[in-house]
């Protein structure tokens, strides 16, 4: 791998990820070195390293391997001449220097476009209807999923399940697939992530196998695409998705889609794709409430009983966890798994003391309130300027805009009043804050880049 080769690969990535993503995330990556199957890139900030790692590392890896390099991992490190700061507990843990490295999620995603391969898209054996706990926040989504899984005449097409992180979208999709396989084994059910759809599409293009690709995707009976927001901004993938979608709907084949937000709110998703998604039944998974969390915990405990038959669980522990831990079921499950493993290691009953010791960090994190200082720090990292420039008096656009973004986020994500926010931005007047907040509200509607910046920062702060 050489600098020059990276230059060529970047051009390929431009086509796949779209111009906006390319400018923001790919262009600033500096090829650093290739050693023992690991390609390292320098990034200006931790924030950027984490983001690229989570969203584009797979794709970069794919392109590298496709260009003849043998690469197992892609890693990112913050450029030495950029001001760095210690990472806080709330951020993604990183290895020293190299921030985060990603191995391909599944090797098969890159290997071929054969139908056998497609059918083998892995379904998680644990994600069935039996193990899905139903409560008010997800009852509609569950009912719709059940209906589709009966495999009867197609009544709503597509079914779109959307909701925040870790609320059970993937679980429900796998459950539908399992159920369909059991009830109607003759059906060709294809489940894959939008990311895999893109890889396969890109590969088919490269290998000049588009006819095969079209044929394969048009010959399934049920198509399930998870995390469809991934294709937003990727123009040619969206186009192909659109045609695949139409062809299947024309043949009256069932399509099931999941997304992290309502189709109409997915930025950079073409209008024609949005409107197709909105044609069927769109149901959301709401954040969990206390009862649902408790139900999920109780179900999990029953499952753990087989692994840890001797463990004692004191009264009140599950209620405490359901009350204290966030709406994200993945976090809740992780906490319980850790608790059981820990209790079995130390051979103690799971009581409140043990729970608080073992889960101190999780409990602290769920108490966490976003602070003005945190927002200022994240925003300055993101725009790669100094914290003092966000707070200080400089009026240059390159400082003023990030400052307004930070003010806007403070207004949205903290309970601070405008005068309080003003005070923390170097003693500014509340009318200045108000103006800043308004300006960002307006820009969010007209300037895609600002809207994206704000959204990304909000997510990073809420993570
Ligand atoms: N209602 C539920 N009953 C039982 N388990 C659940 C429920 N909701 C979520 N889970 C569990 O929580 C974990 C996260 O769920 P899942 O992966 O389906 O979330 P998701 O909505 O697809 O999230 P992401 O947006 O991160 O992909 C899984 O282990 C899943 O089994």
Short mmCIF file of N, CA and C in Angstrom, two decimals, residues 147-207:
data_model
loop_
_atom_site.label_atom_id
_atom_site.label_comp_id
_atom_site.label_asym_id
_atom_site.label_seq_id
_atom_site.Cartn_x
_atom_site.Cartn_y
_atom_site.Cartn_z
N UNK A 147 -47.78 -10.50 11.78
CA UNK A 147 -48.66 -10.65 10.63
C UNK A 147 -47.85 -11.02 9.38
N UNK A 148 -46.78 -10.27 9.16
CA UNK A 148 -45.96 -10.53 7.98
C UNK A 148 -45.35 -11.92 8.04
N UNK A 149 -45.03 -12.35 9.24
CA UNK A 149 -44.34 -13.65 9.37
C UNK A 149 -45.27 -14.83 9.09
N UNK A 150 -46.57 -14.55 8.98
CA UNK A 150 -47.49 -15.65 8.65
C UNK A 150 -47.36 -16.04 7.18
N UNK A 151 -46.81 -15.11 6.39
CA UNK A 151 -46.55 -15.42 4.99
C UNK A 151 -47.81 -15.51 4.15
N UNK A 152 -48.89 -14.91 4.62
CA UNK A 152 -50.16 -14.90 3.85
C UNK A 152 -50.07 -13.90 2.71
N UNK A 153 -51.22 -13.55 2.13
CA UNK A 153 -51.20 -12.58 1.03
C UNK A 153 -50.58 -11.26 1.52
N UNK A 154 -49.83 -10.63 0.63
CA UNK A 154 -49.13 -9.40 1.04
C UNK A 154 -50.14 -8.27 1.17
N UNK A 155 -50.30 -7.77 2.38
CA UNK A 155 -51.29 -6.71 2.56
C UNK A 155 -50.64 -5.34 2.69
N UNK A 156 -49.52 -5.27 3.39
CA UNK A 156 -48.82 -3.98 3.37
C UNK A 156 -47.39 -4.19 2.92
N UNK A 157 -47.02 -3.36 1.97
CA UNK A 157 -45.70 -3.52 1.37
C UNK A 157 -45.09 -2.16 1.09
N UNK A 158 -43.97 -1.83 1.65
CA UNK A 158 -43.18 -2.64 2.57
C UNK A 158 -43.67 -2.48 4.01
N UNK A 159 -43.15 -3.36 4.88
CA UNK A 159 -43.29 -3.10 6.32
C UNK A 159 -42.00 -2.40 6.73
N UNK A 160 -42.15 -1.23 7.33
CA UNK A 160 -40.96 -0.50 7.79
C UNK A 160 -40.99 -0.43 9.31
N UNK A 161 -39.93 -0.96 9.93
CA UNK A 161 -39.81 -0.88 11.38
C UNK A 161 -38.73 0.14 11.68
N UNK A 162 -39.06 1.14 12.47
CA UNK A 162 -37.99 2.09 12.79
C UNK A 162 -37.98 2.41 14.27
N UNK A 163 -36.82 2.85 14.75
CA UNK A 163 -36.70 3.21 16.17
C UNK A 163 -35.23 3.37 16.53
N UNK A 164 -35.00 3.86 17.74
CA UNK A 164 -33.64 4.17 18.18
C UNK A 164 -32.78 2.93 18.39
N UNK A 165 -31.57 3.19 18.81
CA UNK A 165 -30.57 2.13 18.97
C UNK A 165 -30.99 1.10 20.01
N UNK A 166 -30.84 -0.17 19.65
CA UNK A 166 -31.03 -1.25 20.63
C UNK A 166 -32.45 -1.44 21.10
N UNK A 167 -33.42 -1.14 20.24
CA UNK A 167 -34.81 -1.29 20.69
C UNK A 167 -35.49 -2.52 20.09
N UNK A 168 -34.74 -3.32 19.34
CA UNK A 168 -35.30 -4.60 18.90
C UNK A 168 -35.66 -4.71 17.44
N UNK A 169 -35.16 -3.79 16.60
CA UNK A 169 -35.51 -3.87 15.17
C UNK A 169 -34.93 -5.13 14.54
N UNK A 170 -33.63 -5.32 14.79
CA UNK A 170 -32.99 -6.49 14.20
C UNK A 170 -33.60 -7.78 14.76
N UNK A 171 -33.86 -7.76 16.05
CA UNK A 171 -34.47 -8.93 16.69
C UNK A 171 -35.78 -9.28 15.96
N UNK A 172 -36.62 -8.30 15.75
CA UNK A 172 -37.91 -8.57 15.10
C UNK A 172 -37.72 -9.06 13.66
N UNK A 173 -36.78 -8.48 12.97
CA UNK A 173 -36.58 -8.92 11.58
C UNK A 173 -36.12 -10.38 11.53
N UNK A 174 -35.19 -10.72 12.39
CA UNK A 174 -34.74 -12.12 12.41
C UNK A 174 -35.90 -13.03 12.81
N UNK A 175 -36.71 -12.57 13.74
CA UNK A 175 -37.85 -13.40 14.18
C UNK A 175 -38.79 -13.67 12.99
N UNK A 176 -39.01 -12.63 12.19
CA UNK A 176 -39.87 -12.82 11.02
C UNK A 176 -39.25 -13.87 10.10
N UNK A 177 -37.94 -13.73 9.88
CA UNK A 177 -37.27 -14.65 8.96
C UNK A 177 -37.34 -16.09 9.47
N UNK A 178 -37.10 -16.29 10.77
CA UNK A 178 -37.17 -17.64 11.34
C UNK A 178 -38.56 -18.23 11.15
N UNK A 179 -39.55 -17.39 11.46
CA UNK A 179 -40.93 -17.87 11.41
C UNK A 179 -41.32 -18.24 9.97
N UNK A 180 -40.92 -17.39 9.04
CA UNK A 180 -41.24 -17.68 7.64
C UNK A 180 -40.56 -18.96 7.18
N UNK A 181 -39.33 -19.13 7.63
CA UNK A 181 -38.60 -20.34 7.22
C UNK A 181 -39.30 -21.58 7.76
N UNK A 182 -39.84 -21.47 8.98
CA UNK A 182 -40.51 -22.61 9.57
C UNK A 182 -41.85 -22.87 8.90
N UNK A 183 -42.60 -21.79 8.66
CA UNK A 183 -43.95 -21.98 8.11
C UNK A 183 -43.95 -22.26 6.62
N UNK A 184 -43.08 -21.56 5.92
CA UNK A 184 -43.08 -21.67 4.45
C UNK A 184 -41.66 -21.92 3.96
N UNK A 185 -41.16 -23.12 4.18
CA UNK A 185 -39.76 -23.36 3.81
C UNK A 185 -39.49 -23.19 2.32
N UNK A 186 -40.56 -23.20 1.54
CA UNK A 186 -40.33 -23.09 0.09
C UNK A 186 -40.01 -21.65 -0.32
N UNK A 187 -40.29 -20.69 0.58
CA UNK A 187 -40.04 -19.29 0.21
C UNK A 187 -38.56 -18.96 0.28
N UNK A 188 -38.15 -18.11 -0.64
CA UNK A 188 -36.79 -17.61 -0.66
C UNK A 188 -36.74 -16.35 0.20
N UNK A 189 -36.31 -16.50 1.44
CA UNK A 189 -36.30 -15.33 2.34
C UNK A 189 -34.87 -14.81 2.41
N UNK A 190 -34.72 -13.56 2.11
CA UNK A 190 -33.37 -13.00 2.15
C UNK A 190 -33.29 -11.85 3.15
N UNK A 191 -32.45 -12.03 4.16
CA UNK A 191 -32.21 -10.97 5.14
C UNK A 191 -30.79 -10.47 4.95
N UNK A 192 -30.61 -9.18 4.85
CA UNK A 192 -29.25 -8.63 4.84
C UNK A 192 -29.28 -7.17 5.28
N UNK A 193 -28.14 -6.67 5.69
CA UNK A 193 -28.09 -5.27 6.10
C UNK A 193 -27.93 -4.42 4.84
N UNK A 194 -28.31 -3.15 4.97
CA UNK A 194 -28.17 -2.25 3.82
C UNK A 194 -26.71 -2.15 3.41
N UNK A 195 -25.85 -2.29 4.38
CA UNK A 195 -24.42 -2.23 4.12
C UNK A 195 -24.01 -3.40 3.21
N UNK A 196 -24.52 -4.57 3.53
CA UNK A 196 -24.19 -5.74 2.70
C UNK A 196 -24.77 -5.58 1.30
N UNK A 197 -25.96 -5.00 1.26
CA UNK A 197 -26.56 -4.76 -0.06
C UNK A 197 -25.60 -3.93 -0.88
N UNK A 198 -25.05 -2.89 -0.25
CA UNK A 198 -24.13 -2.02 -0.98
C UNK A 198 -22.87 -2.77 -1.42
N UNK A 199 -22.29 -3.54 -0.51
CA UNK A 199 -21.08 -4.28 -0.88
C UNK A 199 -21.32 -5.17 -2.10
N UNK A 200 -22.44 -5.85 -2.03
CA UNK A 200 -22.72 -6.78 -3.13
C UNK A 200 -22.95 -6.03 -4.43
N UNK A 201 -23.60 -4.92 -4.32
CA UNK A 201 -23.85 -4.10 -5.50
C UNK A 201 -22.51 -3.61 -6.09
N UNK A 202 -21.67 -3.08 -5.23
CA UNK A 202 -20.38 -2.54 -5.68
C UNK A 202 -19.55 -3.65 -6.32
N UNK A 203 -19.61 -4.78 -5.67
CA UNK A 203 -18.82 -5.90 -6.20
C UNK A 203 -19.35 -6.36 -7.56
N UNK A 204 -20.66 -6.41 -7.67
CA UNK A 204 -21.26 -6.83 -8.94
C UNK A 204 -20.86 -5.85 -10.04
N UNK A 205 -20.85 -4.58 -9.70
CA UNK A 205 -20.44 -3.58 -10.69
C UNK A 205 -19.02 -3.83 -11.13
N UNK A 206 -18.17 -4.02 -10.13
CA UNK A 206 -16.75 -4.18 -10.42
C UNK A 206 -16.48 -5.43 -11.26
N UNK A 207 -17.19 -6.48 -10.92
CA UNK A 207 -16.93 -7.75 -11.63
C UNK A 207 -17.81 -7.89 -12.87
#
